[in-house]
PDB file of C-alpha atoms and ligand atoms in Angstrom:
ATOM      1  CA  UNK A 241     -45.672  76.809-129.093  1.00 35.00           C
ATOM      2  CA  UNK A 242     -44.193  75.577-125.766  1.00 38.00           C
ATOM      3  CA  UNK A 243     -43.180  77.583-123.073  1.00 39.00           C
ATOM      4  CA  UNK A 244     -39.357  77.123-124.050  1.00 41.00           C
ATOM      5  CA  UNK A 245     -39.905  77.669-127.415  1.00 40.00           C
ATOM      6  CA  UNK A 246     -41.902  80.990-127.173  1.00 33.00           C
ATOM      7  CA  UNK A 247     -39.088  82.179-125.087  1.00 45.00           C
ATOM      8  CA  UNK A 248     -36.293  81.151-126.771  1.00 41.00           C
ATOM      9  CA  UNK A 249     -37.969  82.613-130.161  1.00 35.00           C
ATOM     10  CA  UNK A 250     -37.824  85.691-128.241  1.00 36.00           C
ATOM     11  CA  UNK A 251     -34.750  85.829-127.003  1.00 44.00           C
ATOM     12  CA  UNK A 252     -33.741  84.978-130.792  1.00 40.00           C
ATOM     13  CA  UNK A 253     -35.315  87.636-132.040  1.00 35.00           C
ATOM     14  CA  UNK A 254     -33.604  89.871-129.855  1.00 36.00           C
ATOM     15  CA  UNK A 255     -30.560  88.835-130.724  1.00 37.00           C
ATOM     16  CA  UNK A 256     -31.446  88.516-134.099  1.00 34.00           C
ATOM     17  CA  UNK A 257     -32.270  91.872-134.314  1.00 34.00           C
ATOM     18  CA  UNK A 258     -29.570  93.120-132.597  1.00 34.00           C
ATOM     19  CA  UNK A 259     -26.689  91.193-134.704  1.00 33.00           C
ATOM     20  CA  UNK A 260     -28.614  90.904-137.912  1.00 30.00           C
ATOM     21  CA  UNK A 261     -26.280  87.755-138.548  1.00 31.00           C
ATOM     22  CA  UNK A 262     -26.785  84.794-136.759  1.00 33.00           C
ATOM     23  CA  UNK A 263     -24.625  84.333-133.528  1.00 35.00           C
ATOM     24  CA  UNK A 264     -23.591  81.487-132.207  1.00 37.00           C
ATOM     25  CA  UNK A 265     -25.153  81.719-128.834  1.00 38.00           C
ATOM     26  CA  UNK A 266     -28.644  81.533-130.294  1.00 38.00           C
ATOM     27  CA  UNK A 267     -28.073  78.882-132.824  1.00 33.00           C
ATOM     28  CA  UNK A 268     -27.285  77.165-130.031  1.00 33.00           C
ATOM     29  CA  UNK A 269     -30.560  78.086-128.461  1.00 34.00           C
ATOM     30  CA  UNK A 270     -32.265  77.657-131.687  1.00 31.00           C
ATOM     31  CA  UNK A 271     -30.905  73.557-131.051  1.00 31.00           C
ATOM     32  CA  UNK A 272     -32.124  72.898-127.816  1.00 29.00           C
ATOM     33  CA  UNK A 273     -35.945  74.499-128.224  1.00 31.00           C
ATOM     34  CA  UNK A 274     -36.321  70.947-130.280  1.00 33.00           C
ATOM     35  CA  UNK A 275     -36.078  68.746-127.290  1.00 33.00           C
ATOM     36  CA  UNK A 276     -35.687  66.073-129.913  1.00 34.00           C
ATOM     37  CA  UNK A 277     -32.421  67.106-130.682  1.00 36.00           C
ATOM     38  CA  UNK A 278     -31.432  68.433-127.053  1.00 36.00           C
ATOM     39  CA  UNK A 279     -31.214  67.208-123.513  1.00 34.00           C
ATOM     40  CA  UNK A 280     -29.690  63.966-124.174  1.00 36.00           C
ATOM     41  CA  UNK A 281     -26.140  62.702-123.103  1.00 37.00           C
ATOM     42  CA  UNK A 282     -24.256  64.067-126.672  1.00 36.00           C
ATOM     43  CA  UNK A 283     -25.392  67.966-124.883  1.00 36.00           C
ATOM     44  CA  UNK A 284     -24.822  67.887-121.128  1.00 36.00           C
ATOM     45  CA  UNK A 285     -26.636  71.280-120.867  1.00 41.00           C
ATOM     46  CA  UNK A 286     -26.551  75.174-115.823  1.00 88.00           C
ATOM     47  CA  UNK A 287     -25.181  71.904-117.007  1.00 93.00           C
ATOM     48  CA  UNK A 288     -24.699  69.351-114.504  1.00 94.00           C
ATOM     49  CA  UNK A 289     -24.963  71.624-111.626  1.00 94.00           C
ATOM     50  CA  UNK A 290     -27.468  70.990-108.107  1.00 94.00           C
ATOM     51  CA  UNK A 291     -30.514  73.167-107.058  1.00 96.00           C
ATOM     52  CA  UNK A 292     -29.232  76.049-105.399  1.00 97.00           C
ATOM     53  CA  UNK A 293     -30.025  76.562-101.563  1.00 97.00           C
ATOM     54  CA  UNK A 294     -33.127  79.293-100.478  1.00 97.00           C
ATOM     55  CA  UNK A 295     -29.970  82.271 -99.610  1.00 97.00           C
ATOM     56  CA  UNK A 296     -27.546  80.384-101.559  1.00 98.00           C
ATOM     57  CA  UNK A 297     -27.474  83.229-103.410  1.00 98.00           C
ATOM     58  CA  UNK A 298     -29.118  86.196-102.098  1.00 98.00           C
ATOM     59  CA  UNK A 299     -28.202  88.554-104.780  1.00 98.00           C
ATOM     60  CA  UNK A 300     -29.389  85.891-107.910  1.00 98.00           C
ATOM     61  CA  UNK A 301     -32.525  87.863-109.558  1.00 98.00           C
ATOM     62  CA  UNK A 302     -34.617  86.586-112.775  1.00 98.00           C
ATOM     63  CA  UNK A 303     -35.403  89.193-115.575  1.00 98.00           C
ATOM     64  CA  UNK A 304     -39.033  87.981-116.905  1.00 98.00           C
ATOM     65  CA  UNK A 305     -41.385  89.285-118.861  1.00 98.00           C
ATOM     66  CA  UNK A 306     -43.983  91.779-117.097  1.00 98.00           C
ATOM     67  CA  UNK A 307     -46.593  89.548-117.811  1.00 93.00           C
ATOM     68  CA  UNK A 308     -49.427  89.034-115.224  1.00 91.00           C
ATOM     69  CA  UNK A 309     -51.420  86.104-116.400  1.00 96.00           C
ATOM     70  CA  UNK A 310     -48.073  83.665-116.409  1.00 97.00           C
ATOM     71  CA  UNK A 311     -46.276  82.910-113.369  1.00 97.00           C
ATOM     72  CA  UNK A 312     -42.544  84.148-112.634  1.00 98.00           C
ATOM     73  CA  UNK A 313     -41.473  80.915-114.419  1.00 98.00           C
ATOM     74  CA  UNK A 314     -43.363  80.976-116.925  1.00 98.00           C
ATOM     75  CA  UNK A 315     -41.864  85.032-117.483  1.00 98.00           C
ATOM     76  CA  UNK A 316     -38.033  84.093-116.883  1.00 98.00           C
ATOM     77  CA  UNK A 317     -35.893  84.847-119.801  1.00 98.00           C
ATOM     78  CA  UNK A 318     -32.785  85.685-118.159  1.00 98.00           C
ATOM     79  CA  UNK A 319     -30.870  86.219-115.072  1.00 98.00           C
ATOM     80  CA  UNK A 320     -29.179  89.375-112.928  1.00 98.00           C
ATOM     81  CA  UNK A 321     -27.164  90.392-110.451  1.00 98.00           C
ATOM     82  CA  UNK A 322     -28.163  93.061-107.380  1.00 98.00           C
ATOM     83  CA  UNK A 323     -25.415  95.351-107.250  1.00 98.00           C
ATOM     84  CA  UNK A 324     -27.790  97.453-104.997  1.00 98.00           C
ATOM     85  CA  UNK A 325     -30.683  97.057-103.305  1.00 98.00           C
ATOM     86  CA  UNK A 326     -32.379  98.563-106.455  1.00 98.00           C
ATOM     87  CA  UNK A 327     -29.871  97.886-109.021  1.00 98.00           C
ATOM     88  CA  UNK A 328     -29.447  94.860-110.949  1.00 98.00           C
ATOM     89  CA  UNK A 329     -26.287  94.169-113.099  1.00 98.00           C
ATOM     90  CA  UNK A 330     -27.348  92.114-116.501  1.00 98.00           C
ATOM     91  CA  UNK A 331     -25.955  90.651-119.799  1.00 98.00           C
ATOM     92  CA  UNK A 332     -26.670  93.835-122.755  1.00 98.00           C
ATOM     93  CA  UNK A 333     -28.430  91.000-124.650  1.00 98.00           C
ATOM     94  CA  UNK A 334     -30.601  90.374-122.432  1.00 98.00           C
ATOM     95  CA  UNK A 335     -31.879  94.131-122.267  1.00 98.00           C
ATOM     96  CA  UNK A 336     -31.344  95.614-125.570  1.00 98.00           C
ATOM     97  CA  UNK A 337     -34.428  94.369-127.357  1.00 98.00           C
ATOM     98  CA  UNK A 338     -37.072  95.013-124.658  1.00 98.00           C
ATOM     99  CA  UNK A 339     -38.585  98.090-123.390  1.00 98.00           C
ATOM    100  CA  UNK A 340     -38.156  98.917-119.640  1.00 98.00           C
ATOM    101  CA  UNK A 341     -41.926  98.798-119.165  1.00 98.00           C
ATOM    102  CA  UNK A 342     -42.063  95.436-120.795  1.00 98.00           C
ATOM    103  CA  UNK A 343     -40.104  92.962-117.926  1.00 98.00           C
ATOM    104  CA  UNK A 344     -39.848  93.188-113.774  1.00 98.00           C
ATOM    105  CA  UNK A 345     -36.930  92.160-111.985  1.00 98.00           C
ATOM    106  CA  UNK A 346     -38.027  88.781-110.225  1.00 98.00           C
ATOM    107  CA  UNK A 347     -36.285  88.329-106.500  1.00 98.00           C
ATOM    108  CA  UNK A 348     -37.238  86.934-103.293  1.00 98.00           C
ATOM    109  CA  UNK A 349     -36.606  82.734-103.851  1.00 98.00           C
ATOM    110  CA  UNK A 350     -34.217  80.208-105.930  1.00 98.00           C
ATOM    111  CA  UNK A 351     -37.397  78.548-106.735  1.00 98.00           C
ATOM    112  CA  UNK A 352     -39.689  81.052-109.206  1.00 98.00           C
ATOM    113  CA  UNK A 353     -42.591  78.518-108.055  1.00 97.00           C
ATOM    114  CA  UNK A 354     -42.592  79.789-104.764  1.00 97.00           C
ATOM    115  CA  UNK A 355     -44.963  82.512-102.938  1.00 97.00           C
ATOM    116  CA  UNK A 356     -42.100  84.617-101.939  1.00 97.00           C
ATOM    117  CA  UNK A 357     -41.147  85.652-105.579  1.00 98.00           C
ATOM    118  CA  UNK A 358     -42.126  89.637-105.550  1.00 97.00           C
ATOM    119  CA  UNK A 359     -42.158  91.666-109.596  1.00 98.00           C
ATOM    120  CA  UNK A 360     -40.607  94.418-109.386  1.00 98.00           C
ATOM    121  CA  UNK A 361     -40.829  97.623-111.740  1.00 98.00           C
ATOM    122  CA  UNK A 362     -38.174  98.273-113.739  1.00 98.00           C
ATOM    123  CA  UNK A 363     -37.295 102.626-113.799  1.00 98.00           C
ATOM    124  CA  UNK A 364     -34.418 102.335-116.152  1.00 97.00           C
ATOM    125  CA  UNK A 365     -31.831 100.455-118.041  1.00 98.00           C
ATOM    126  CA  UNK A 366     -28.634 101.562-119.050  1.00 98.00           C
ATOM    127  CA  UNK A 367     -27.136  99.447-121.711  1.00 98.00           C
ATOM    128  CA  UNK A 368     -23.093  99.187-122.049  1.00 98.00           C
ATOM    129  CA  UNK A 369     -22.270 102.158-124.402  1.00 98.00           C
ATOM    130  CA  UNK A 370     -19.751  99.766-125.899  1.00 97.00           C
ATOM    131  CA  UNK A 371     -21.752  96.899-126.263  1.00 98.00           C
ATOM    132  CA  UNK A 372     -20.920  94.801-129.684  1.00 97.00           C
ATOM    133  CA  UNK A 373     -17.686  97.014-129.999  1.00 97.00           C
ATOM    134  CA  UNK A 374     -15.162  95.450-131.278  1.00 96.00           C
ATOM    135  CA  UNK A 375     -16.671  92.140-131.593  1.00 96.00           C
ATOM    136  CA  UNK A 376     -20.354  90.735-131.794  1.00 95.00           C
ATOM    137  CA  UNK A 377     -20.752  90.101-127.648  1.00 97.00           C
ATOM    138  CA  UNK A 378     -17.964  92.928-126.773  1.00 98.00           C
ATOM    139  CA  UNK A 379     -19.042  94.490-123.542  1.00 98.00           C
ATOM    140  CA  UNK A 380     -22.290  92.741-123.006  1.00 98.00           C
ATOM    141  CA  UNK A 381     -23.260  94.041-120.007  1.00 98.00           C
ATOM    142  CA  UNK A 382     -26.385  96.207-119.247  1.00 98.00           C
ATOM    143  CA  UNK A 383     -27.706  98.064-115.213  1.00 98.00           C
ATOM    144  CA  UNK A 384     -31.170  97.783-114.561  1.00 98.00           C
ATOM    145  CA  UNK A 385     -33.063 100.573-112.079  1.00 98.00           C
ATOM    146  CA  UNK A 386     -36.034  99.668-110.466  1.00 98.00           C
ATOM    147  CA  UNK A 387     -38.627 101.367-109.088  1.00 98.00           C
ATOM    148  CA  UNK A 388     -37.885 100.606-105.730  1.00 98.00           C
ATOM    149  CA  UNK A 389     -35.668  98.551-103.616  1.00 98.00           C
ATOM    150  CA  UNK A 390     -36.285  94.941-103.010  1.00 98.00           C
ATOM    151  CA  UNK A 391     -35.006  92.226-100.606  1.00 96.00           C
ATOM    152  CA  UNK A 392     -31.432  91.005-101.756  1.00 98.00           C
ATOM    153  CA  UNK A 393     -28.005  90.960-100.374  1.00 98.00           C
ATOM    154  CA  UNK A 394     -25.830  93.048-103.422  1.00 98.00           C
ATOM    155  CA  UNK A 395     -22.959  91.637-103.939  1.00 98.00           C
ATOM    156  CA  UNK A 396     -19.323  93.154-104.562  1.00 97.00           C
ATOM    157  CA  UNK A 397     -17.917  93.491-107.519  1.00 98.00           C
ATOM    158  CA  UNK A 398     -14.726  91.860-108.669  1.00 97.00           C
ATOM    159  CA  UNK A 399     -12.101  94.761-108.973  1.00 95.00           C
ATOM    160  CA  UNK A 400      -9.243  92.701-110.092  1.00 89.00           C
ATOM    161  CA  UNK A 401      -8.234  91.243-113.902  1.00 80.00           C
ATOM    162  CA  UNK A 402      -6.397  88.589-112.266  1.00 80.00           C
ATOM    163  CA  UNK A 403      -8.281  85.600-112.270  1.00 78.00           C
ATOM    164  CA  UNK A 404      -9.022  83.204-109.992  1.00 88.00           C
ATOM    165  CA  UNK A 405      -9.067  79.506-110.362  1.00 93.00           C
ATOM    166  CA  UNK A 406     -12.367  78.732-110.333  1.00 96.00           C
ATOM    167  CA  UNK A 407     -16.167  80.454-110.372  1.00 98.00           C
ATOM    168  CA  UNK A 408     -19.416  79.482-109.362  1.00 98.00           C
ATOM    169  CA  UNK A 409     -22.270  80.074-111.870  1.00 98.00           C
ATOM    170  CA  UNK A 410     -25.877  80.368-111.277  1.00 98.00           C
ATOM    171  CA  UNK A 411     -29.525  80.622-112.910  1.00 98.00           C
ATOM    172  CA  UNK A 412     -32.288  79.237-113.978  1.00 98.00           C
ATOM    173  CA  UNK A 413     -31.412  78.358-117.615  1.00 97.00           C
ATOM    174  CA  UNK A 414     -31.627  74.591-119.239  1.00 96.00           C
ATOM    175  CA  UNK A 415     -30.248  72.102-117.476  1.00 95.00           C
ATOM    176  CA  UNK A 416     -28.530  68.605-118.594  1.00 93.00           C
ATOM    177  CA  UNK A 417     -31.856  67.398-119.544  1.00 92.00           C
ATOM    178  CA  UNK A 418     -33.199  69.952-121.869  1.00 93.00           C
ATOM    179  CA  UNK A 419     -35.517  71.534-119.275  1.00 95.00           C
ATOM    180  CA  UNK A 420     -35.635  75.331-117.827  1.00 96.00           C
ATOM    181  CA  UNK A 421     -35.265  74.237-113.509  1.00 97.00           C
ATOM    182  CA  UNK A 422     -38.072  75.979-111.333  1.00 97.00           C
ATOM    183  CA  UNK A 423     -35.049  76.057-108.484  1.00 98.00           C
ATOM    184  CA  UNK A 424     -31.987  77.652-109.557  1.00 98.00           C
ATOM    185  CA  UNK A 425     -29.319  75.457-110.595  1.00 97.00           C
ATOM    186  CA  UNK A 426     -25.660  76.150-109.730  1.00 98.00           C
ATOM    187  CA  UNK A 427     -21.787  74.771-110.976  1.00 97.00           C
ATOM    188  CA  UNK A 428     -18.407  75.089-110.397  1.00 98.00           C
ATOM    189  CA  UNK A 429     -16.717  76.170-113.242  1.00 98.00           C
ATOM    190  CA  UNK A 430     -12.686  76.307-113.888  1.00 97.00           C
ATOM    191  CA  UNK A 431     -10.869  79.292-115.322  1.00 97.00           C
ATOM    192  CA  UNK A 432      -9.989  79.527-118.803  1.00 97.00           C
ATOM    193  CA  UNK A 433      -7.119  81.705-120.148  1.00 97.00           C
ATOM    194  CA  UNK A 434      -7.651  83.967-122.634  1.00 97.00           C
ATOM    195  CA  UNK A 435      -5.351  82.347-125.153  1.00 97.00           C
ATOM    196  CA  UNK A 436      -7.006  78.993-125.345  1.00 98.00           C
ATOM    197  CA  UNK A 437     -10.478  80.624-125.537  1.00 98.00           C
ATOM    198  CA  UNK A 438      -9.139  82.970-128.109  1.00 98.00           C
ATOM    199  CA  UNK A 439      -7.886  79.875-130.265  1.00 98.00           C
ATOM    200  CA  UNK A 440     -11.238  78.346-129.674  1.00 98.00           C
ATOM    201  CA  UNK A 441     -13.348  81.330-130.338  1.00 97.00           C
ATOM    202  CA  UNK A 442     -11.315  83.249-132.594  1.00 94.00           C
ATOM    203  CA  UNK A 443     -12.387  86.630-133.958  1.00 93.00           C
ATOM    204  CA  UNK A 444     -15.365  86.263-131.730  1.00 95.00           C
ATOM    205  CA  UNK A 445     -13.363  86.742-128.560  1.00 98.00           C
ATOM    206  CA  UNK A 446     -12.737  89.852-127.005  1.00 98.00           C
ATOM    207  CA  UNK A 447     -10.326  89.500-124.256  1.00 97.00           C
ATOM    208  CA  UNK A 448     -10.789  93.054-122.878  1.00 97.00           C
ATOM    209  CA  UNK A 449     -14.185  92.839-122.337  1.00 97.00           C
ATOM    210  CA  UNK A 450     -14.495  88.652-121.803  1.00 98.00           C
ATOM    211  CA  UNK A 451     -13.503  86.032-119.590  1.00 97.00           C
ATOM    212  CA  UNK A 452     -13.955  82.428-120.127  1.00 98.00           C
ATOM    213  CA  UNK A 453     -15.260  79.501-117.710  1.00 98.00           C
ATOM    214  CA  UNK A 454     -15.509  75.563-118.713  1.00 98.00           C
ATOM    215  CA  UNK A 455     -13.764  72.165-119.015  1.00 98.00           C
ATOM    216  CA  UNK A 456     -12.039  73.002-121.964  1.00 98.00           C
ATOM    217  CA  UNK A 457     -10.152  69.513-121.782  1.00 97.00           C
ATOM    218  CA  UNK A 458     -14.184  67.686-120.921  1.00 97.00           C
ATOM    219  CA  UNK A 459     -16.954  70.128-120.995  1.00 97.00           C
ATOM    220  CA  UNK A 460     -19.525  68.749-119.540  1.00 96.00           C
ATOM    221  CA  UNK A 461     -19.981  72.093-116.901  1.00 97.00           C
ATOM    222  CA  UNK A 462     -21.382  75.241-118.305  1.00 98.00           C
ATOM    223  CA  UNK A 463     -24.270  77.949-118.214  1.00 98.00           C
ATOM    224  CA  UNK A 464     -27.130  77.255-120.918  1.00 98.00           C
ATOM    225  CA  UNK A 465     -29.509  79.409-122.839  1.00 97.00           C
ATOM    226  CA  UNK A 466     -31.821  80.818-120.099  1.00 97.00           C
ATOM    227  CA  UNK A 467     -28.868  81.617-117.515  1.00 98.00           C
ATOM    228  CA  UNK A 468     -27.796  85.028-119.314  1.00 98.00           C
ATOM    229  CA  UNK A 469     -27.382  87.987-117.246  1.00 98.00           C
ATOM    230  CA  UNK A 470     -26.469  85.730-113.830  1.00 98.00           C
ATOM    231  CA  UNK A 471     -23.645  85.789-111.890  1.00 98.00           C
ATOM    232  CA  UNK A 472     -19.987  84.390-112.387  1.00 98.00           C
ATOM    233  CA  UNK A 473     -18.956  84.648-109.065  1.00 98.00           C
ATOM    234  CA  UNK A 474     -15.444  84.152-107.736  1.00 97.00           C
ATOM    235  CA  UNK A 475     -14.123  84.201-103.887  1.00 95.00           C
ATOM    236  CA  UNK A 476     -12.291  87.292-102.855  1.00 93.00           C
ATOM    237  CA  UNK A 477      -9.105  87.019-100.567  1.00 89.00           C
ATOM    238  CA  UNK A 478     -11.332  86.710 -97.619  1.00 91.00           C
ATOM    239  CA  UNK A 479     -13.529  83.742 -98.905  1.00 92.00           C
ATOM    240  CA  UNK A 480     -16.768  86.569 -99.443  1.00 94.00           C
ATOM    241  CA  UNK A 481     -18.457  85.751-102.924  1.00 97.00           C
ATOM    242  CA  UNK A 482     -17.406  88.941-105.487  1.00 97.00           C
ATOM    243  CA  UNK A 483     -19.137  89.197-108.944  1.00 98.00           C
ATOM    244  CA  UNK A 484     -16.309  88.461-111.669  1.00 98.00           C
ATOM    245  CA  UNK A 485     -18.510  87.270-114.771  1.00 98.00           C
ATOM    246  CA  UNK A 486     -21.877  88.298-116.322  1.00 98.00           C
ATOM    247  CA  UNK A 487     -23.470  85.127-118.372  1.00 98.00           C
ATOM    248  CA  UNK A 488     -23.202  86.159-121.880  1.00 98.00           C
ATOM    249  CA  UNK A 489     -22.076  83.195-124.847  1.00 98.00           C
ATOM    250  CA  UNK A 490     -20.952  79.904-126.058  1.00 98.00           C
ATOM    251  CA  UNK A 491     -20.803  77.767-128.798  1.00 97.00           C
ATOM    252  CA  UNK A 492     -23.616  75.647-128.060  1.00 97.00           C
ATOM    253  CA  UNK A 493     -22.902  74.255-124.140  1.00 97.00           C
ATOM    254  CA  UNK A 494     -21.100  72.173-122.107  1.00 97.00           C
ATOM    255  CA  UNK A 495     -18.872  71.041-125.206  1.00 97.00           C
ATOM    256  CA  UNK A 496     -15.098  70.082-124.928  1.00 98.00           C
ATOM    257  CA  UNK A 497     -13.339  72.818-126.172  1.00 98.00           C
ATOM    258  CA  UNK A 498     -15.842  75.601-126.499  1.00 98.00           C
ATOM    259  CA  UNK A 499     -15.612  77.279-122.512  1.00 98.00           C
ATOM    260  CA  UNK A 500     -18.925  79.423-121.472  1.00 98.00           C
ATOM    261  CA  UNK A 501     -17.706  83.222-121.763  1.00 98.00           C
ATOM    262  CA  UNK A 502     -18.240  85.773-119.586  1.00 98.00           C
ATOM    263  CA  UNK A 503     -18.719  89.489-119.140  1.00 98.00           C
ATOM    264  CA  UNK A 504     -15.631  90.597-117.663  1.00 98.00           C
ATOM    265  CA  UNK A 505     -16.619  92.738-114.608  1.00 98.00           C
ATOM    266  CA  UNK A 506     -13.404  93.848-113.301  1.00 97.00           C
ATOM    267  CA  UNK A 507     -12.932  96.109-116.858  1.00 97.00           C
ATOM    268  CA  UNK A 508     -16.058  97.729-116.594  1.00 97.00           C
ATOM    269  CA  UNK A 509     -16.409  98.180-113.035  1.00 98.00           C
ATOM    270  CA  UNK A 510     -15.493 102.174-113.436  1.00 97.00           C
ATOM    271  CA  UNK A 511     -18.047 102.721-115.583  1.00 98.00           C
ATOM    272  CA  UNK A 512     -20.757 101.072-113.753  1.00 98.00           C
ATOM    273  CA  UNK A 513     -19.723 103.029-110.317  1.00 98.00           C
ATOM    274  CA  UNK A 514     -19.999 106.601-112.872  1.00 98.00           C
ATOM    275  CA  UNK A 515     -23.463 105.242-113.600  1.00 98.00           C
ATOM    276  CA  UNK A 516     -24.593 104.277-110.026  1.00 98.00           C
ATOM    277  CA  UNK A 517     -23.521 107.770-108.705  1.00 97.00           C
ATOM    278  CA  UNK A 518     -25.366 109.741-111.524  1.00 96.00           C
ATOM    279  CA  UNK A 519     -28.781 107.039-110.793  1.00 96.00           C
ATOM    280  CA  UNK A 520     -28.311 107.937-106.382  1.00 89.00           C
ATOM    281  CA  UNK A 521     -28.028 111.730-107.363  1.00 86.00           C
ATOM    282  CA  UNK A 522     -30.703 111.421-109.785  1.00 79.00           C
ATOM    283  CA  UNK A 523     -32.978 109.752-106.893  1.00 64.00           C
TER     284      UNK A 523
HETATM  285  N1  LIG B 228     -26.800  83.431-124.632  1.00 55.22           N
HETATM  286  C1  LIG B 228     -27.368  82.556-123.643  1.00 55.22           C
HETATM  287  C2  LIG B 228     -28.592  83.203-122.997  1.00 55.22           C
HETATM  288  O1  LIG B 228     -29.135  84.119-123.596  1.00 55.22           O
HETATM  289  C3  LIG B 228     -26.317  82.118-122.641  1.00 55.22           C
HETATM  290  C4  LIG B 228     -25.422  81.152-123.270  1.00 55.22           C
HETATM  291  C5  LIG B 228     -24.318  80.736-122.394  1.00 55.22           C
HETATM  292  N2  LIG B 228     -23.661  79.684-123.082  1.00 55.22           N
HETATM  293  C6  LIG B 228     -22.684  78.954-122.586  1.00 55.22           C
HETATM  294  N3  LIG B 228     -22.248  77.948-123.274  1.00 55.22           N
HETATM  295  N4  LIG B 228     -22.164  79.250-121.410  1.00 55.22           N
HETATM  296  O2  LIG B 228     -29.149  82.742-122.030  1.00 55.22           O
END
């Protein structure tokens, strides 16, 4: 078993587990751990983004597996956001299946090859209470405490349901050619209303707790397997980079007509200040 593969088996088994039925996220996971079948031009896979600048994104963690004898590559099953210094904001699905003492928070470089990248200890996780309610990826959205602070820039979080025109996603998921990227890759990806991704999705779609990205008209743009948890990130009113999307599911990705969705932040963003104020008086 390859690298990908062991991962993605995990990740599947996770979600497996999790859903008991199969979702379509990790069917479409299930595809691409055949590099056979993926990475060619039929599945543009971070899809057609660039490698992300060192500070690019100061706030872009990796969630990896608290595994010593592998590098932080080798670990990296998902992404995160710092919302703190020592809290990370994730995708539930990412989080749900693992135990706390089981995966570090990865920060301190885009590229997970690099010296810099510290592990850190992970105190707690706090998984959406709501998560899978109504549908299958409702609310899939998890915090993450470490065990101490690390070096990141948090960044804001998007307060406001109306949406912009167009995000920036990030991460270190499969790219156009099938492969997980050492350096993070990053896209621009246009807004998509809820009613077309509701008529593409269907029941699947929860528009409370979702918000879709993508070329609906092309594809061709999207986040892959591998860039769950990571930031959907949108420009507030003063150009400054606010947190509007958590990675979360797709049918397959890049496809015309199937949009990446998203975590909506901006209708859980009470509940995660509650939970930060109960972790600072806790600490
Ligand atoms: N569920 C995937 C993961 O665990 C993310 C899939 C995102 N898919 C998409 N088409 N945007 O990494």
């Amino acid at each position: 078993m390859d690298r990908n593969s062991k991962r993605l088996a995990r990740i599947g088994a996770g979600l497996a587990a999790a859903l008991g039925a199969s979702a379509i996220a990790w069917s479409a996971a299930g595809a691409h751990a055949d590099p056979a079948d993926g990475g060619q031009a039929a599945h543009p896979f971070i899809i057609n983004g660039q490698q992300a600048a060192e500070g690019q994104y100061p706030w872009l963690v990796a969630l990896g597996y608290a595994n010593e004898t592998a590098t932080p590559y080798e670990n990296q099953f998902c992404g995160g956001s710092a919302v703190t210094e020592q809290v990370v904001l994730t995708a539930a699905h990412c989080v749900d299946w693992i135990e706390p003492d089981e995966f570090a928070i990865y920060s301190g470089s885009v590229d997970l090859e690099s010296g810099d990248i510290a592990a850190t200890e992970v105190a707690d996780v706090h998984v959406a209470e709501d998560y899978q309610d109504p549908t299958t990826f409702a609310n899939d959205w998890a915090l993450v405490r470490l065990a101490e602070p690390i070096d990141v820039e948090p960044i804001g979080l998007d307060r406001d349901t109306a949406e912009s025109e167009s995000f920036e996603v990030a991460g270190w998921g499969l790219d156009e050619n099938g492969r997980y990227p050492t350096v993070a890759h990053w896209v621009e990806v246009p807004y998509v209303a809820d009613g077309p991704c509701g008529r593409a999705y269907g029941g699947g779609f929860d528009a409370d707790s979702m918000l879709c990205a993508g070329d609906l008209d092309n594809g061709g743009v999207d986040s892959c397997s591998g860039d769950s948890g990571g930031p959907l990130t949108a420009a507030d009113e003063n150009g400054e980079p606010i947190l509007a999307g958590v990675v979360s599911w797709g049918n397959d990705c890049a496809l015309a007509g199937y949009p990446g969705v998203y975590s909506e932040v901006a209708s859980f963003t009470d509940t995660i200040d509650a939970i930060l104020a109960d972790w600072e008086t806790e600490a």
